[in-house]
Short mmCIF file of C-alpha atoms and ligand atoms in Angstrom, two decimals:
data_model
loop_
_atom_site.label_atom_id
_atom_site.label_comp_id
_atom_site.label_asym_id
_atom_site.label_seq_id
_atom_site.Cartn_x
_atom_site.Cartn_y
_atom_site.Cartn_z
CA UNK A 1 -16.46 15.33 -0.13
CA UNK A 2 -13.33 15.26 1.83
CA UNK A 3 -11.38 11.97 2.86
CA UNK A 4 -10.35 11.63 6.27
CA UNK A 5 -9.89 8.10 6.68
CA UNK A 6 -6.76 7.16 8.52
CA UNK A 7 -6.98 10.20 11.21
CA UNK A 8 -7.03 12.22 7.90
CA UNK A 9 -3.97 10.39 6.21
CA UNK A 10 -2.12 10.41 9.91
CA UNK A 11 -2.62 14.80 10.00
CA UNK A 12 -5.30 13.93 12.71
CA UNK A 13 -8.66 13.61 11.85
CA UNK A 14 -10.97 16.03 13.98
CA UNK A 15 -8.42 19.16 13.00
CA UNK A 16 -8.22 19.05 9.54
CA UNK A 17 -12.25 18.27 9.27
CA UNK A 18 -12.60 21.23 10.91
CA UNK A 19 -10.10 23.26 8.86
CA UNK A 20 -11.89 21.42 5.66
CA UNK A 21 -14.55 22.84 6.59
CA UNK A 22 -13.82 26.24 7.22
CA UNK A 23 -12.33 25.80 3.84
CA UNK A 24 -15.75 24.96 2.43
CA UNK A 25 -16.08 21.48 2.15
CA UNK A 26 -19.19 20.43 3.06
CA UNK A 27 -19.29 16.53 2.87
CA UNK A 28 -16.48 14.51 5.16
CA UNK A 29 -15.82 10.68 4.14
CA UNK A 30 -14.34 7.81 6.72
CA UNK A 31 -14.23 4.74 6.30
CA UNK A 32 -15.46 2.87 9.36
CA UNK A 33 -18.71 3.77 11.89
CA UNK A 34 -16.17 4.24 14.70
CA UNK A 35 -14.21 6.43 12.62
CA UNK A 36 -17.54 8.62 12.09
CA UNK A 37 -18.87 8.68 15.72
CA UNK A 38 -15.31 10.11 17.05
CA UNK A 39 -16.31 12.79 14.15
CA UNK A 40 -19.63 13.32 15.58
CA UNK A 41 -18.51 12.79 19.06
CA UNK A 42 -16.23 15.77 18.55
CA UNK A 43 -18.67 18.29 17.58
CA UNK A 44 -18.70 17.70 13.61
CA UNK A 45 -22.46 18.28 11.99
CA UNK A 46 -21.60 17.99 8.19
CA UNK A 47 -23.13 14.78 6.48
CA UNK A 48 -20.28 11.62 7.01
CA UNK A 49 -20.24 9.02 4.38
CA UNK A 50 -18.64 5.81 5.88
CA UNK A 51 -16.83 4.02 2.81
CA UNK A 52 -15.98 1.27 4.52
CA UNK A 53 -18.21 -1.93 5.31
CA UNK A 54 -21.17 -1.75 8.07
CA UNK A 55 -21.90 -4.48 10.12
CA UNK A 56 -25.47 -5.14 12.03
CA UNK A 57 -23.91 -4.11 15.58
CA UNK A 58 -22.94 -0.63 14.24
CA UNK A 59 -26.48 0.29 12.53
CA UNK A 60 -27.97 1.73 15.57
CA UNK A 61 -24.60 4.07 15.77
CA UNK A 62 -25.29 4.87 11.88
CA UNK A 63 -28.76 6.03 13.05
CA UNK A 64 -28.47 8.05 15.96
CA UNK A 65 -24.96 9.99 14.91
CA UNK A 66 -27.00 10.48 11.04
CA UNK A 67 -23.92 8.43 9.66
CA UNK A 68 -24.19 7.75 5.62
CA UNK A 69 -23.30 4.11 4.82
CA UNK A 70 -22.26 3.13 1.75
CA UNK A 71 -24.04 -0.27 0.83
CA UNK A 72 -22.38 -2.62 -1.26
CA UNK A 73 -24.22 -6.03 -1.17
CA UNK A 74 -27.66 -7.23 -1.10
CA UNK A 75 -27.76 -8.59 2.27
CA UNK A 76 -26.46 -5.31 4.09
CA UNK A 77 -29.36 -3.57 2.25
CA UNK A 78 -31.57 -6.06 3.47
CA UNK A 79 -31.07 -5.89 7.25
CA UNK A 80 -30.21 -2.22 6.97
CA UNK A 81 -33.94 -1.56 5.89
CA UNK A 82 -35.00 -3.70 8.26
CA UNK A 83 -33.64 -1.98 11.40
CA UNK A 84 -34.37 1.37 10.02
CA UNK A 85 -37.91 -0.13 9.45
CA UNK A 86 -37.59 -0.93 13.00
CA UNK A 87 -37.28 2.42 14.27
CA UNK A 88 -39.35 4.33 12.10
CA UNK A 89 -36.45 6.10 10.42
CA UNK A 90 -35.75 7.02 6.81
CA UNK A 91 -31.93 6.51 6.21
CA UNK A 92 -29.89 7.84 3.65
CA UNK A 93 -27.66 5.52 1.72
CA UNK A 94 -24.97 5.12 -1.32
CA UNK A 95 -24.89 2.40 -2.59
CA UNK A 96 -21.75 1.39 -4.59
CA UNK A 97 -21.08 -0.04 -8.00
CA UNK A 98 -18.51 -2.97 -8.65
CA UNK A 99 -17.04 -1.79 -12.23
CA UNK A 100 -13.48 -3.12 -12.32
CA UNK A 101 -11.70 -2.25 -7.99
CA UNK A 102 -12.62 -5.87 -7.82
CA UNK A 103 -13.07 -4.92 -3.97
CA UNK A 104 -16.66 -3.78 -2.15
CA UNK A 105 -19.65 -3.06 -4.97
CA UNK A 106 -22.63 -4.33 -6.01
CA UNK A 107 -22.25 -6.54 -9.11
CA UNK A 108 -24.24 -5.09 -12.34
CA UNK A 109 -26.50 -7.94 -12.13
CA UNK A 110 -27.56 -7.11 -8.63
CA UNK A 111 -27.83 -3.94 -9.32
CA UNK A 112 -30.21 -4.88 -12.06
CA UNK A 113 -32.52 -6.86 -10.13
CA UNK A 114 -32.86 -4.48 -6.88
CA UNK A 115 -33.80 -2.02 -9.32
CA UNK A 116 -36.31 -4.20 -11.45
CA UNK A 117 -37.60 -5.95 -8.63
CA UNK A 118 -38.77 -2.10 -7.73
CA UNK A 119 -38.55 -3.38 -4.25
CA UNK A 120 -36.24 -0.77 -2.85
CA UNK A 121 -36.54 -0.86 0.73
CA UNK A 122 -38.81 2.24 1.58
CA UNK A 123 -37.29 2.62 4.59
CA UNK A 124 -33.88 3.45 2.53
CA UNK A 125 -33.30 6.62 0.64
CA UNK A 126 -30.83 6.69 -1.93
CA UNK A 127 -28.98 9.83 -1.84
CA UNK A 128 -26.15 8.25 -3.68
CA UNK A 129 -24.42 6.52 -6.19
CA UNK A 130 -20.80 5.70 -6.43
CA UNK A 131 -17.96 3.65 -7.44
CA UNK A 132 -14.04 3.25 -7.35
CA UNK A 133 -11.59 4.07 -9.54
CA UNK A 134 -8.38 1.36 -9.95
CA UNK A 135 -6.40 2.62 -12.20
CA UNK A 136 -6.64 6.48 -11.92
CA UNK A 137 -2.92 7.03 -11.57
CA UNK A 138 -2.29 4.44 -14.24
CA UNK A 139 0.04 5.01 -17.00
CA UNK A 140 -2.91 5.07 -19.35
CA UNK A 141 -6.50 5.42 -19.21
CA UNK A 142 -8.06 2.26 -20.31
CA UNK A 143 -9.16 0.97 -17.30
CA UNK A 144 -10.77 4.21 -15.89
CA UNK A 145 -12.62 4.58 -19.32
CA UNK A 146 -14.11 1.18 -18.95
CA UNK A 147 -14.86 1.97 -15.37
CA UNK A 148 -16.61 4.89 -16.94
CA UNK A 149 -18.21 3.13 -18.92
CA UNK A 150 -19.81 -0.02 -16.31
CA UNK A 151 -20.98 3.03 -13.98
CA UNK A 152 -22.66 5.19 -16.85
CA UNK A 153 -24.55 1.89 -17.47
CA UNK A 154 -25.65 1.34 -13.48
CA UNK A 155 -26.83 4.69 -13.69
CA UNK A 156 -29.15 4.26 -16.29
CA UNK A 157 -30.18 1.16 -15.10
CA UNK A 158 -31.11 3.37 -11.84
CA UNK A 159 -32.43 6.44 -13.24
CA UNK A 160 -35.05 4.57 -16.06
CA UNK A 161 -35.64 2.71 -12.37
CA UNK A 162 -37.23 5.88 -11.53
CA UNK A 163 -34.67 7.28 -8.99
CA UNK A 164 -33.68 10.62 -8.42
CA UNK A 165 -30.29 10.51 -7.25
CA UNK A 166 -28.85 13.58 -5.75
CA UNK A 167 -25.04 12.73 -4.98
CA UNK A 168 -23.26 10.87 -7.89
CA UNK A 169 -19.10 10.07 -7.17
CA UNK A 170 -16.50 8.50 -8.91
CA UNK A 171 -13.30 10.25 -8.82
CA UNK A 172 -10.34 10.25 -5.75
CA UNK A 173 -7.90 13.02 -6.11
CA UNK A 174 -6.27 11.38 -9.65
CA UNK A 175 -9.78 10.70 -11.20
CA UNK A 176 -10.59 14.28 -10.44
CA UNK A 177 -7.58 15.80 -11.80
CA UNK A 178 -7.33 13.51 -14.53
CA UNK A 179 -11.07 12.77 -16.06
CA UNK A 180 -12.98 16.16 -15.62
CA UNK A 181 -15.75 13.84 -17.35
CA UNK A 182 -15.58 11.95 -13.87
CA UNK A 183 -16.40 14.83 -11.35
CA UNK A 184 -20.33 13.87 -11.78
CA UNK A 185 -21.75 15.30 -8.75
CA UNK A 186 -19.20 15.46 -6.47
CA UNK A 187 -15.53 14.36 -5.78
CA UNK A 188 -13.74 12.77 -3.31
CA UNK A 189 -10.33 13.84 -2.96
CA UNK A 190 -8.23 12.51 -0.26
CA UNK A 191 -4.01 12.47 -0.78
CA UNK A 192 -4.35 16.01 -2.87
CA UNK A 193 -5.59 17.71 -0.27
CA UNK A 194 -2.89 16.48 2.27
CA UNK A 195 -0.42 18.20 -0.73
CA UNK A 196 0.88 14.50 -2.34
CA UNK A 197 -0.03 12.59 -5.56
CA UNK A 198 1.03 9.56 -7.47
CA UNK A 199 0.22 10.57 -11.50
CA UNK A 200 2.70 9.69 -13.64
CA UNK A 201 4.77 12.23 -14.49
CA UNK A 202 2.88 12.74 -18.59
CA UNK A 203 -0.12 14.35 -16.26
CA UNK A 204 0.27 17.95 -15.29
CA UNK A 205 -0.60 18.13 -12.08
CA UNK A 206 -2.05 21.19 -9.32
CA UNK A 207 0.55 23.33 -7.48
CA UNK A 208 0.48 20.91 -4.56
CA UNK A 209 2.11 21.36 -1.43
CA UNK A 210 2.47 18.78 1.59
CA UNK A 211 0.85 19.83 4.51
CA UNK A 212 2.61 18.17 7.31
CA UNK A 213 6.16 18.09 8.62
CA UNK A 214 7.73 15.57 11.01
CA UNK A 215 10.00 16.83 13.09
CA UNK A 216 11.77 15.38 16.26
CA UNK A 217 15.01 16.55 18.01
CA UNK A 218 18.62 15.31 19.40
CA UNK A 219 17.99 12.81 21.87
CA UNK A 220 22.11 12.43 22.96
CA UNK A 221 25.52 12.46 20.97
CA UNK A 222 27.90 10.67 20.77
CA UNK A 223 31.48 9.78 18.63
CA UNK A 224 32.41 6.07 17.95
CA UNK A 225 35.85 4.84 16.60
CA UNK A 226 36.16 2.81 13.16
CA UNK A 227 34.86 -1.05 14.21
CA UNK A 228 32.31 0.09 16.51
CA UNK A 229 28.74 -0.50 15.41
CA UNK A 230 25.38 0.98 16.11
CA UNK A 231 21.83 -0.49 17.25
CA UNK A 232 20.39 -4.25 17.02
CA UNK A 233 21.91 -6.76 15.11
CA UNK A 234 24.93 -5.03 14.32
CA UNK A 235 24.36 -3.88 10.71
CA UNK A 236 26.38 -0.64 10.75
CA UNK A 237 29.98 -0.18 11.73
CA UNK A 238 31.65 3.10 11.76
CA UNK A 239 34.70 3.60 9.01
CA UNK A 240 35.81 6.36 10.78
CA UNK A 241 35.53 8.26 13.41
CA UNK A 242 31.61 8.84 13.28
CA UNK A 243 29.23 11.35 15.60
CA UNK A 244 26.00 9.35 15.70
CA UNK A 245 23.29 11.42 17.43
CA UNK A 246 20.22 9.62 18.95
CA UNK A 247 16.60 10.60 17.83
CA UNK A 248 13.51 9.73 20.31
CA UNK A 249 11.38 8.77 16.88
CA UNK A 250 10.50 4.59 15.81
CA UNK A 251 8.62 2.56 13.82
CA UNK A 252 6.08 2.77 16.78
CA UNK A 253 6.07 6.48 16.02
CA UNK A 254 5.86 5.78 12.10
CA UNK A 255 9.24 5.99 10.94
CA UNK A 256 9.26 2.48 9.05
CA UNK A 257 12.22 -0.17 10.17
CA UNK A 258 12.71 -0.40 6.28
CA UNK A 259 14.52 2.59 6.40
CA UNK A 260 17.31 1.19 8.51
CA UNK A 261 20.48 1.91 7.07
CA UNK A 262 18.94 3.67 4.45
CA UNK A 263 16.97 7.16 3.85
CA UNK A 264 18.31 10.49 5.62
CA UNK A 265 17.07 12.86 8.34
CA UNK A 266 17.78 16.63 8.34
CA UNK A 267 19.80 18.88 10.84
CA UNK A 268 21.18 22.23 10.39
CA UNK A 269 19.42 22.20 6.62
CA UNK A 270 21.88 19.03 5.76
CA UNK A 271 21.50 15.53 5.26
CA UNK A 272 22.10 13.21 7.56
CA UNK A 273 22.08 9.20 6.63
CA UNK A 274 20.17 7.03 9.25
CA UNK A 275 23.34 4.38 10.82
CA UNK A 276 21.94 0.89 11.93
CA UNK A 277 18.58 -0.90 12.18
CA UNK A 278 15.49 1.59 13.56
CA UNK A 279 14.40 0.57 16.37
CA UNK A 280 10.51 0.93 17.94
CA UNK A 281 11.15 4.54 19.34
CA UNK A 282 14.75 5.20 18.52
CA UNK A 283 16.44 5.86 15.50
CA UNK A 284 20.72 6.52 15.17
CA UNK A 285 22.10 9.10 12.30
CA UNK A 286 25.61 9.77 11.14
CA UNK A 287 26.21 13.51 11.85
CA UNK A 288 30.05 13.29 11.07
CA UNK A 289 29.69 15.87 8.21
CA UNK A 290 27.58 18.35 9.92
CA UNK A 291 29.54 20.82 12.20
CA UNK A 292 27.91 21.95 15.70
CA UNK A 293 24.49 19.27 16.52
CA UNK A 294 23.72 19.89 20.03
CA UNK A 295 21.76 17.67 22.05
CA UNK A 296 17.99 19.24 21.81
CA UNK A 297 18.81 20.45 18.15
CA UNK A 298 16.04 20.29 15.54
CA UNK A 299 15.58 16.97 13.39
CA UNK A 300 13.18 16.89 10.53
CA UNK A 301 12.14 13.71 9.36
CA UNK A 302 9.46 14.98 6.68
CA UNK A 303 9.50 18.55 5.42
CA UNK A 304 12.00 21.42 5.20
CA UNK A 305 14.89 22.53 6.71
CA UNK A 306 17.18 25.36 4.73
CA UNK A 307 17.44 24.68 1.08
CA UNK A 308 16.68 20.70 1.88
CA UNK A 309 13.43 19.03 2.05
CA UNK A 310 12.31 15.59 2.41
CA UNK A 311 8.87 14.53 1.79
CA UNK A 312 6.93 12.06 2.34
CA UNK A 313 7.12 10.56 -1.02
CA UNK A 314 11.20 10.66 -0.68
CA UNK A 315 10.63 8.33 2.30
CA UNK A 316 8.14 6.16 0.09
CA UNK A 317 10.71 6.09 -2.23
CA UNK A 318 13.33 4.56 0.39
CA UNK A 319 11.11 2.14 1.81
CA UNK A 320 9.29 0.48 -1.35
CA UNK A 321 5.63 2.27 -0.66
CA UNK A 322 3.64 5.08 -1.42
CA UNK A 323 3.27 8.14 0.28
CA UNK A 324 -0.21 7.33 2.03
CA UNK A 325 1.77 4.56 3.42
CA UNK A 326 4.36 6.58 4.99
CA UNK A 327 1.61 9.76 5.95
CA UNK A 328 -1.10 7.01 7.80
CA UNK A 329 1.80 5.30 9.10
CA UNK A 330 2.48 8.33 11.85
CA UNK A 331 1.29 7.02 14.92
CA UNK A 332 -1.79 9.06 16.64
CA UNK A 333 0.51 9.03 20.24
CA UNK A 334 2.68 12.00 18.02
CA UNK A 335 1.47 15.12 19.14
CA UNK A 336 -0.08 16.60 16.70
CA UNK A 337 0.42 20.99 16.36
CA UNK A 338 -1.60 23.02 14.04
CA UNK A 339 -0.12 25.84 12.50
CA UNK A 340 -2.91 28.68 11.52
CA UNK A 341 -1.82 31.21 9.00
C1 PLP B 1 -9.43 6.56 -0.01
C2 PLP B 1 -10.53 6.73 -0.96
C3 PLP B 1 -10.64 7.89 -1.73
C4 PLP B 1 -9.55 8.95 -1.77
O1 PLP B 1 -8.50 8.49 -2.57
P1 PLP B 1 -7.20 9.41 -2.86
O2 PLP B 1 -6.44 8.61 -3.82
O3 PLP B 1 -6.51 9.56 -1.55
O4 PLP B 1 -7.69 10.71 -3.37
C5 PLP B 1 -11.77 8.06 -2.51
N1 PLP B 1 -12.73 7.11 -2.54
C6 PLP B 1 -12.66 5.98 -1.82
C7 PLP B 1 -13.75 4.98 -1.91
C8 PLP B 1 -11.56 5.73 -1.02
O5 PLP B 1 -11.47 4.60 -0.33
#
């Protein structure tokens, strides 16, 4: 099951379903309704397992697009079973297990009495049972074992309930590649497939390589004397003679303001270090050491260029984050351009 939350981690969510797809995955995750529709809306047929919460004013959507919700409290269950009750439909559901995220999940003890009660909704089928790992890129394991551990227990407590359940998940991309005991009955790897992880560096990890670049271009260029500064506030001021070209790329666009004065672009396969504060579509570099940039010359703000290559995780780096940050970050209104090989 592939995630595509974000508009697929910011690579743009109906394309790479699609590719996924083609690719043999045969199970998409989002993690809101609306985020499932536009899937639906754009021709997508495989099942769609919304992560996220559900509220009453999207179960009609859940119905008619044959959306999966993920059900992680008594109450949603309750009203969701009512309204497919209502319309004489048999929905599939996960429901989710609180083991140690300490976000959405239903608490062992509710888990126990839904199942004991043995008044699951008939209305409701349970196609699936899941929870979330915390700690999967931890420096050790602890955690995820006693995760492990909670959701081995909620599935006993479901199977001796008498339940046949066909889909059982655990594991994000770390969990997957880290606790083979964790794949169950499916996986749902999200960052790994978009070519980033965040394992310490103990874990041998798959060849993984990122699958998006970022690239802009030279917007204008220009040379400023020592004592002249560059964009709001004043923060940089030239030493030296100093070419600064212009780049039509913000932190509208998803180039964070954090990496003001810090963090590098590249041109002509070189390095070139980002000179004042970024502003919401603009961004100034220092080009001083890099003969011949020409206004319309190639800029690459994530991926390769020559021998040097900045990823997405170099920007993380910069700015204090991690690279799902930085990748979710890129603004839809970027075009998007799919490369087929
Ligand atoms: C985002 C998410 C994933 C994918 O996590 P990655 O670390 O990107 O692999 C899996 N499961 C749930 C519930 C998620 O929210």
């Amino acid at each position: 099951m592939a995630v595509v939350k974000a508009n697929a981690y910011g690579h743009g969510a109906v394309e790479t379903s699609r590719t996924l797809i083609q690719h043999g995955v045969t199970r998409l995750a989002v993690f809101s309704t609306e985020e499932g529709v536009a899937l639906r809306q754009s021709g997508i047929t495989v099942p769609i397992v919304i992560l996220g919460p559900v509220f009453q004013e999207q179960f009609g959507h859940l119905f008619a697009h044959q959306l999966t919700p993920v059900v992680s409290d008594p109450s949603t269950l309750t009203t969701l079973a009512q309204a497919a009750a209502l319309r004489k439909v048999s929905h599939s559901i996960h429901l989710k297990i609180e083991t140690g995220m300490g976000r959405l999940g239903l608490a062992q003890d509710e888990l126990v009495a839904l199942i004991h009660s043995r008044k699951f909704p008939p209305s409701l089928r349970l196609e699936g049972l899941m929870t979330h790992l915390a700690d999967a890129d931890g420096s050790n394991s602890d955690t995820t074992e006693e995760q492990l551990r909670r959701f081995r227990d909620a599935l006993k407590v479901v199977q001796e309930g008498g339940f046949q359940v066909p889909l059982i998940h655990v594991s994000n991309s770390c969990g997957a590649v880290r606790f083979p005991s964790a794949h169950f009955s499916l996986v749902r790897p999200g960052i790994m497939l978009y070519g980033y992880h965040t394992l310490p560096g103990t874990i041998e990890t798959p060849d993984l390589r990122p699958v998006l670049s970022l690239k802009t271009c030279v917007a204008q260029l220009r040379t400023i004397q020592p004592g002249k500064t560059v964009s709001y506030n004043r923060t940089f001021t030239a030493r030296r003679p100093t070419r600064i070209a212009v780049l039509p790329i913000g932190y509208a666009g998803g180039f964070s303001r954090r990496l003001s004065n810090r963090g590098y672009v590249l041109i002509h396969g070189q390095r070139a270090p980002i000179a004042g504060v970024v502003c919401m579509d603009m961004v100034m570099v220092d080009v001083t050491t890099i003969p011949g940039v020409a206004v319309g010359d190639d800029v690459m703000l994530i991926g390769q260029q020559d021998n040097e290559r900045i990823t997405a995780g170099d920007i993380a780096e910069w700015t204090g984050t991690i690279s799902y940050e930085v990748l979710c970050a890129i603004s839809p209104q970027i075009p998007r351009l799919y490369v087929s090989s």
